[in-house]
Coordinates of C-alpha atoms in Angstrom, one line a residue:
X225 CA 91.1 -6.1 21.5
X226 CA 94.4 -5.8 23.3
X227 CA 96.1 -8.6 21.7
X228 CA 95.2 -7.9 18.5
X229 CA 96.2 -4.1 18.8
X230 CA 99.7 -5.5 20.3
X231 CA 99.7 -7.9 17.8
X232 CA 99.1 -5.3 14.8
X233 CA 102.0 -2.8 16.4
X234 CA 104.5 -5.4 16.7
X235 CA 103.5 -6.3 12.7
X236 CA 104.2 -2.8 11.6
X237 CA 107.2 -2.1 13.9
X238 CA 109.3 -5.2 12.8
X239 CA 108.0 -4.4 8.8
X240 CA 109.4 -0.9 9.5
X241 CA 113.0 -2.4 11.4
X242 CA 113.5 -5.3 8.4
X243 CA 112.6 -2.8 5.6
X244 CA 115.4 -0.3 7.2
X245 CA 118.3 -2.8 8.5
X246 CA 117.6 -6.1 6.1
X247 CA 115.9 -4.8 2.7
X248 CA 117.9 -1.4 3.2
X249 CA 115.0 0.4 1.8
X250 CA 114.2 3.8 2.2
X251 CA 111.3 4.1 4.6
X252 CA 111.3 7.8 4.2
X253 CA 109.4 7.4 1.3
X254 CA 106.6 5.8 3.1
X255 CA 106.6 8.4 6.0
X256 CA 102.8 10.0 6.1
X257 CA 103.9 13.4 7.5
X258 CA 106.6 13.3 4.0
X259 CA 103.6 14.1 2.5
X260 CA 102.7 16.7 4.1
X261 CA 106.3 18.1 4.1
X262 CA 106.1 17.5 0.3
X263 CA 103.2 18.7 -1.0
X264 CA 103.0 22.4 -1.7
X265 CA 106.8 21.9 -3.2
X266 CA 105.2 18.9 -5.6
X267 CA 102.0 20.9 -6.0
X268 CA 104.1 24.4 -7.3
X269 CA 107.3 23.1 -9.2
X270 CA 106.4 19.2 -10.0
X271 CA 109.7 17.8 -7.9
X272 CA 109.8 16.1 -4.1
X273 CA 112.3 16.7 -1.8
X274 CA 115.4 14.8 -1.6
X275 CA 114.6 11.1 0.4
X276 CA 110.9 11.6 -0.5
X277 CA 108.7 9.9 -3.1
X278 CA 105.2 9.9 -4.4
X279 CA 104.6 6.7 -2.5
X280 CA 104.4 9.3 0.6
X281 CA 101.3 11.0 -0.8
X282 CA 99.7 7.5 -1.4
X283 CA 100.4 6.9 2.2
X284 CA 99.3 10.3 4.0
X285 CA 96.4 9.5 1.7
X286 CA 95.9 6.0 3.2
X287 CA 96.3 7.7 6.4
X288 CA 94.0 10.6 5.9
X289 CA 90.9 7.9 5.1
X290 CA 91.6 6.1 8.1
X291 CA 91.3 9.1 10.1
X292 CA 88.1 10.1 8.6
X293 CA 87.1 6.7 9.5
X294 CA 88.7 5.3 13.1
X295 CA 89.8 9.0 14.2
X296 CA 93.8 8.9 14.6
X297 CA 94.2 5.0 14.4
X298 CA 97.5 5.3 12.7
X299 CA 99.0 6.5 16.2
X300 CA 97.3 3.8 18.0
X301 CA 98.1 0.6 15.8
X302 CA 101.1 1.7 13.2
X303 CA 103.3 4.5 13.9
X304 CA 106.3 2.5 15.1
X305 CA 106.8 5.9 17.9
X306 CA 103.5 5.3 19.4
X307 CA 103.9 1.4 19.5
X308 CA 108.0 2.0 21.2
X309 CA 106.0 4.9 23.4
X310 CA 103.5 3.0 24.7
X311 CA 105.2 -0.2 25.0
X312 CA 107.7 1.9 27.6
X313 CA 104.5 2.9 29.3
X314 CA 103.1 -0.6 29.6
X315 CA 106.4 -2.0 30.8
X316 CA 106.8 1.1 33.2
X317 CA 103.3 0.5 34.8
X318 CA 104.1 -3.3 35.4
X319 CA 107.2 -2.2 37.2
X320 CA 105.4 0.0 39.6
X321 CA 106.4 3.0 38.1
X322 CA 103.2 5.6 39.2
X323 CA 101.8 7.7 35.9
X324 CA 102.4 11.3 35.6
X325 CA 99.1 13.4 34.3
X326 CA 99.6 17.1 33.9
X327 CA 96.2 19.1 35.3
X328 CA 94.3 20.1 32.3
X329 CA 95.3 23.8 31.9
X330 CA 98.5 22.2 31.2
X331 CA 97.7 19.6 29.1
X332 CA 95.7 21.8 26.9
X333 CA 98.8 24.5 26.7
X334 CA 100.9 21.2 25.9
X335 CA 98.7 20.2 23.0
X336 CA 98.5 23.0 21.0
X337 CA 102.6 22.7 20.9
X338 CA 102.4 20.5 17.9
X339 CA 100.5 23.2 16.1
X340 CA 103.2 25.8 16.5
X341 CA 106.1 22.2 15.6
X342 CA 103.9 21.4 12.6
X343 CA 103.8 25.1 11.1
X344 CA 107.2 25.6 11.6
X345 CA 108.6 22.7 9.7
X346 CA 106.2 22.8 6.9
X347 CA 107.2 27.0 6.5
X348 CA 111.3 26.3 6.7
X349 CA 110.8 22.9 4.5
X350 CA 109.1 25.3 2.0
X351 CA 111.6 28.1 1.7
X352 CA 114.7 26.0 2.0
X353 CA 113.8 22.9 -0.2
X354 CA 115.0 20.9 2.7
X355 CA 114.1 18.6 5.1
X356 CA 115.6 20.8 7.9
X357 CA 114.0 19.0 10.7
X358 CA 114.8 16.0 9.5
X359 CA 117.7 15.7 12.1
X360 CA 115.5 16.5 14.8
X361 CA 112.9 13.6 14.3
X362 CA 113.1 10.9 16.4
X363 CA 111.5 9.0 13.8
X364 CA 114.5 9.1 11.6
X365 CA 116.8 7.9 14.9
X366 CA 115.1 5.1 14.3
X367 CA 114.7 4.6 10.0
X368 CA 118.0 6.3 9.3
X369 CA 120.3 3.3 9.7
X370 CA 122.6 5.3 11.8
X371 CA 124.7 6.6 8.9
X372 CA 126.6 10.4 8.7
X373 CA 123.6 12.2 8.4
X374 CA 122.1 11.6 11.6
X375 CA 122.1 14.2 14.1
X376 CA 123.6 13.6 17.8
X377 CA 120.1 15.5 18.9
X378 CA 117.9 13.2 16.7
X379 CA 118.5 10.5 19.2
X380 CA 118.3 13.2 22.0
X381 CA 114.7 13.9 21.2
X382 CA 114.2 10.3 20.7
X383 CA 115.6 9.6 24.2
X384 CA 114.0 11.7 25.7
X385 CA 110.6 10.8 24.8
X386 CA 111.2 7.2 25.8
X387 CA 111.8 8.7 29.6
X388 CA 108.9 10.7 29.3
X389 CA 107.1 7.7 28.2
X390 CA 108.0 5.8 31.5
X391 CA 105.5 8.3 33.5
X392 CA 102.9 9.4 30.9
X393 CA 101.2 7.4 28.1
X394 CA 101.9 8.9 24.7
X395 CA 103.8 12.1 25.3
X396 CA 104.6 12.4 22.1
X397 CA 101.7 12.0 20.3
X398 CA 99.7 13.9 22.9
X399 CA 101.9 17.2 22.8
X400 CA 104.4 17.6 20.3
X401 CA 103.8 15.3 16.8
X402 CA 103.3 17.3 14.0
X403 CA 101.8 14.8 11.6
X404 CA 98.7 14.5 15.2
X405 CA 98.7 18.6 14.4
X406 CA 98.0 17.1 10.8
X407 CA 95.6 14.7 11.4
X408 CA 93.4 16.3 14.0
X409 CA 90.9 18.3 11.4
X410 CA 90.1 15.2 9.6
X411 CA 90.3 13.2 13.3
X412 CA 87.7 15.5 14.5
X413 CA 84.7 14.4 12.3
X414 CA 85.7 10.5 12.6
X415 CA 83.0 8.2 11.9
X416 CA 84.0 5.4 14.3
X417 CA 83.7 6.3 18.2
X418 CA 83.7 5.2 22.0
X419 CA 80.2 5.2 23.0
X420 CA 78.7 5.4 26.6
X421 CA 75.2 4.0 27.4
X422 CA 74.3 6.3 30.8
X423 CA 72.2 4.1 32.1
X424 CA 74.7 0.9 32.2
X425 CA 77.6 3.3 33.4
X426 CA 78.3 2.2 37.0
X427 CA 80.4 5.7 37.5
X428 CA 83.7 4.6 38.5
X429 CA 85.9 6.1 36.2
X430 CA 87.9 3.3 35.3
X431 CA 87.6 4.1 31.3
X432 CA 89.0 7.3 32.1
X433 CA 92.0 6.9 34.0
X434 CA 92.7 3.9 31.4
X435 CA 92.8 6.4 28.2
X436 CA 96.4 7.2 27.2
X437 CA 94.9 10.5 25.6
X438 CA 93.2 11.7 28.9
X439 CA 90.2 11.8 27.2
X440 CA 87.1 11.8 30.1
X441 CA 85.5 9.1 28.7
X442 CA 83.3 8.9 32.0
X443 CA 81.7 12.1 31.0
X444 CA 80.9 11.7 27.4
X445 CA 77.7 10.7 25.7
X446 CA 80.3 9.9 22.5
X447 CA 84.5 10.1 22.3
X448 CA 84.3 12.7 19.0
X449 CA 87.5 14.3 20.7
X450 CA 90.6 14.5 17.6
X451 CA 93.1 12.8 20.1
X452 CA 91.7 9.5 20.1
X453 CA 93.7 6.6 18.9
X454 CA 90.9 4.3 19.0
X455 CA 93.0 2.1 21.2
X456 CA 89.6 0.4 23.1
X457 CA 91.7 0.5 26.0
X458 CA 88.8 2.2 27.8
X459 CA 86.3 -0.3 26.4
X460 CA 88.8 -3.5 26.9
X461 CA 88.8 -2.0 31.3
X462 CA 84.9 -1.0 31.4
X463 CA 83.6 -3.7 34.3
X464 CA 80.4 -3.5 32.9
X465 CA 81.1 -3.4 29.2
X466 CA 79.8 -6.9 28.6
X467 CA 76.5 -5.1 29.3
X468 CA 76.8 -2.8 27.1
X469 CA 78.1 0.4 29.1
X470 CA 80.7 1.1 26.6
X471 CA 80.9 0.4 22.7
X472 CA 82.5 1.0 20.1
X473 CA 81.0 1.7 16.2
X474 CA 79.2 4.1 13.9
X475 CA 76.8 7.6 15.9
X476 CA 75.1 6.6 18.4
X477 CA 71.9 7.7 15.9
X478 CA 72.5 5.1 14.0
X479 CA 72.1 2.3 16.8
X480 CA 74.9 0.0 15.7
X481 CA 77.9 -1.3 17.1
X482 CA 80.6 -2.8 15.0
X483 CA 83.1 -5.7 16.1
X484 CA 86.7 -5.2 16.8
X485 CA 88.0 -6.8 14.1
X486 CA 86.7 -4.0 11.7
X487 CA 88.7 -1.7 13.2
X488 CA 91.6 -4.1 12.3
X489 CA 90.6 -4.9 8.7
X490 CA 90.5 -1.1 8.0
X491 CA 94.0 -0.1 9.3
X492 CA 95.1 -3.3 7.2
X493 CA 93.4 -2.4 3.8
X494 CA 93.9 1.8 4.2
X495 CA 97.5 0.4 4.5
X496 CA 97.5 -2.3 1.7
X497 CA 95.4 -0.2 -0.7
X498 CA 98.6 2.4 -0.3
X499 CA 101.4 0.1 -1.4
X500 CA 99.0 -1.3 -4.0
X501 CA 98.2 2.4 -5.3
X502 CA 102.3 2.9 -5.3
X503 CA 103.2 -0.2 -7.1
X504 CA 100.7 0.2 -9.9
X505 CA 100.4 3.9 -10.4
X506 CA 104.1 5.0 -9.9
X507 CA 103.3 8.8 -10.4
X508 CA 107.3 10.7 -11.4
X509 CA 108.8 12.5 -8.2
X510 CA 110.1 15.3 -10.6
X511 CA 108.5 17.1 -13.4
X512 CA 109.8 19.5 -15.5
X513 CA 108.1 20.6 -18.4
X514 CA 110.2 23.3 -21.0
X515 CA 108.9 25.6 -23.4
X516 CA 105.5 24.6 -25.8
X517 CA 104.1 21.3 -26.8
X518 CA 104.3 20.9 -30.3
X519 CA 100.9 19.4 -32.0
X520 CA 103.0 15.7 -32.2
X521 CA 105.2 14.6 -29.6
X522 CA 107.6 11.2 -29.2
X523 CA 108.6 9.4 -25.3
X524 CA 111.9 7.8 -24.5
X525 CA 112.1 5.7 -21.9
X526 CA 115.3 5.2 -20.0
X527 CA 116.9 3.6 -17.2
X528 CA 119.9 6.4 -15.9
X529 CA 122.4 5.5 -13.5
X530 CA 123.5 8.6 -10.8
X531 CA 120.1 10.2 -10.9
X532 CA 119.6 9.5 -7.5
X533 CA 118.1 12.9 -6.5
X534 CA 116.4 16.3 -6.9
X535 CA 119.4 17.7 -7.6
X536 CA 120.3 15.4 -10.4
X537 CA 117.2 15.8 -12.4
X538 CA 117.6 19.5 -12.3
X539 CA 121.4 19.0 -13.4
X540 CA 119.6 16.1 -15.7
X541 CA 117.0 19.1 -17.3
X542 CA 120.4 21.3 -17.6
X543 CA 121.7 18.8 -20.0
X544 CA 118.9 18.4 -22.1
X545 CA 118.9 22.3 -22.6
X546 CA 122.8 22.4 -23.3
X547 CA 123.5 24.1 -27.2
X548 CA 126.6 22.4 -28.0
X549 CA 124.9 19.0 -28.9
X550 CA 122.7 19.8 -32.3
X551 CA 120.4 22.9 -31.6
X552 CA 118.5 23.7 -28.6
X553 CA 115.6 22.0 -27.7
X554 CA 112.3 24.3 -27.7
X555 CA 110.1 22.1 -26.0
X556 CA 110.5 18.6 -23.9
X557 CA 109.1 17.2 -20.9
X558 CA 111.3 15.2 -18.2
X559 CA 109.2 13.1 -16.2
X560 CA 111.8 11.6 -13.1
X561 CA 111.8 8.8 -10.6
X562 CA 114.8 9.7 -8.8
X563 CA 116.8 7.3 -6.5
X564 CA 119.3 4.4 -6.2
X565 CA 120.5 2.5 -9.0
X566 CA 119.6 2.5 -12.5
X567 CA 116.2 5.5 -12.2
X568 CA 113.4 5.9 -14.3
X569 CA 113.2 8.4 -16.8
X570 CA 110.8 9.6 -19.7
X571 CA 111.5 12.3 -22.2
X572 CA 108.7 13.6 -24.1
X573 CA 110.2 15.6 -27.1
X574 CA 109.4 17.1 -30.6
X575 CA 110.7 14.4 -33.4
X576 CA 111.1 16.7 -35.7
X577 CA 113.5 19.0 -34.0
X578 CA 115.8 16.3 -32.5
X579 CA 116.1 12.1 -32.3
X580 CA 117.0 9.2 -29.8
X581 CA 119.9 9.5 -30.4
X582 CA 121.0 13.3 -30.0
X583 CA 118.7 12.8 -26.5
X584 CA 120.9 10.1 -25.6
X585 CA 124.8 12.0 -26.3
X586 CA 123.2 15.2 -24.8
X587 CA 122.7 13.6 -21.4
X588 CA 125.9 11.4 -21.6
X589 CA 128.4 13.5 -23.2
X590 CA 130.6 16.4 -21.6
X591 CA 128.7 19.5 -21.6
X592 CA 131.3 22.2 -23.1
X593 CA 130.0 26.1 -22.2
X594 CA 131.6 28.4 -24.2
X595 CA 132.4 31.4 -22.3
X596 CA 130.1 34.6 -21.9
X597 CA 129.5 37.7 -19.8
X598 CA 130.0 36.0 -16.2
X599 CA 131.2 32.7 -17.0
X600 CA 134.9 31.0 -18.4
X601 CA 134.7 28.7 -21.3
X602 CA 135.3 25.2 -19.5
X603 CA 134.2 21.0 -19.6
X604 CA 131.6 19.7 -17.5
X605 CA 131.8 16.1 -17.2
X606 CA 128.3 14.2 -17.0
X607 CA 127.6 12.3 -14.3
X608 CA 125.0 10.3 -16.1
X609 CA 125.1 7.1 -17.6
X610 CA 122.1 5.2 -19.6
X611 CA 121.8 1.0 -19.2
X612 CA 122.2 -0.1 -22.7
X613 CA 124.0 3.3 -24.4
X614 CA 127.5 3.0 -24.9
X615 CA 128.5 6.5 -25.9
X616 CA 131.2 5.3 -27.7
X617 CA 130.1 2.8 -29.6
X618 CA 130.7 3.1 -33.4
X619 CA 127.0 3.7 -34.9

């Protein structure tokens, strides 16, 4: 099981380093814990985040199934900080380097850390509209292709976990990971665990000093603790696990042990039934829905170059609401998919108060605001262009 769990980290970690540095794609949108950053914002007011994209709900969704299935798998097989983490650890040990273990009041205090890390960003991402912490994640040191907006203490953090990761298996996702905080609840009632036949158990403790999570393996009829990676790394050392000391499958009331390579084919298909989800059900990233539906409605579609954020499509929804283009519009919907490039678009609108065409010169054209209470009569220049308008063509 070894191999194949090397094999499958190795698989994700060089996806994740030639989707950032070749592809140039942005692999923040298929961060799990974006979706958790993302959803009471997308839930409340229809719009993501800046950097973030539907496709991260598909995967925290992915995610979330595989935890209720093979407890907090993702850690153990695809989170490219857990593979880098315990890769340092596996190195360090073949050096000689001797493993650190905290005694368990400490480890206990240490663990509920990422509880305190997790509410914290999710309550500052929620009143600022910003990924704040974004430049302390070490996960981003690594996606973030280095540019300007990458903090000096991203790579602190990320540094530091990789010593701490020379004396102690996992730091990270033991103590501090907010999207573990996350995932714990659901890892809890896990389907899939360790399981230890008392009778073939020759008592020597090997299992437990060989789990990165600490877990006392040893001393458990079942593994149903929420910190289990389902790494097998216990059942992989067991000396007496061809006899059936250790397994690995369903509750032990159901008398049934399942092979290794179905731990495998679910971490593959949660993570392949996510991109497929994304590809053919590209749900809009921004929403914004003005005034009342009349009883017949008309879409336009468009492709619209500089709408590359949140930002934009609210400066997007500003246009369509501008009075200086034909009359205001009572009701439309904008329905976004913000980011590089030429970005989806779809207006839903009344026909009969405006056309195509009036849609089109009120998101292309100079907005001019006449001047009122609080504000100077001036030009504001749109930032928008639509593939296949030319504004200036003769009609």
């Amino acid at each position: 099981m070894a191999s194949a769990r090397r094999g499958l980290q190795a698989a994700f970690l060089l996806i994740t380093v030639v989707g950032v540095f070749a592809v140039r794609a942005n692999a923040e949108a298929w961060c799990p814990f974006g979706g958790v950053e993302a959803f009471y914002t997308y839930w409340s007011e229809g719009n993501l985040t800046c950097s973030l994209a539907v496709s991260n709900f598909y995967i925290l969704a992915a995610v979330l199934g595989m935890t209720l299935l093979l407890r907090r798998a993702f850690c153990g097989y695809v989170c490219p900080i857990g593979t880098i983490s315990d890769w340092v650890r596996r190195a360090a040990r073949r050096a000689g380097v001797p493993e650190v273990q905290p005694p368990p009041w400490a480890d206990r205090a240490l663990g509920g850390v990422k509880y305190a890390v997790l509410a914290a960003i999710v309550y500052f991402t929620w009143r600022a509209g910003e990924l704040l912490f974004r430049a302390w994640c070490p996960a981003y040191a690594l996606i973030s292709r280095h540019g300007a907006d990458i903090a000096w203490y991203a790579y602190a953090v990320a540094g530091a976990i990789l010593v701490a990761s020379l004396f102690t298996a996992l730091p990270f996702c033991r103590w501090f990971c907010p999207l573990a905080a996350a995932l714990n609840p659901f890892s809890r009632f896990g389907f899939a665990r360790v399981k230890r036949d008392p009778s073939g158990c020759a008592g020597c403790r090997v299992c437990a000093r060989e789990c990165p999570m600490a877990i006392p393996v040893d001393a458990l009829a079942e593994v149903t603790a929420a910190r289990c990676v389902a790494c097998l790394s216990c059942v992989d050392a067991c000396p007496r696990g061809g006899s059936g000391a250790l397994s690995w499958g369903p509750p032990a009331w159901l008398d049934s042990r399942w092979p290794r390579t179905a731990l495998v084919a679910v971490v593959l298909a949660c993570i392949a039934g996510a991109v497929a989800a994304a590809s053919w059900r590209p749900m809009p990233s921004f929403v914004k829905v003005h005034g009342e539906p009349p009883g017949r409605v008309a879409a336009l579609d468009l492709r619209v170059r500089e709408l590359t954020c949140r930002g934009r499509a609210n400066l997007l929804v500003w246009f369509l609401q501008r009075d200086d283009v034909g009359k205001p519009l009572r009701f439309f919907r904008l329905e976004a998919w913000p980011g590089p490039g030429a970005a989806r678009a779809r207006i839903v609108y009344d026909p009969a108060e405006t056309d195509e065409e009036s849609l089109k010169r009120a998101i292309t054209e100079p907005y001019f605001q006449a001047q009122g209470d609080t504000v100077a009569a001036r030009w504001y220049p749109s930032p928008f262009r639509i593939e296949g308008y030319d504004p200036l063509a003769l009609p």
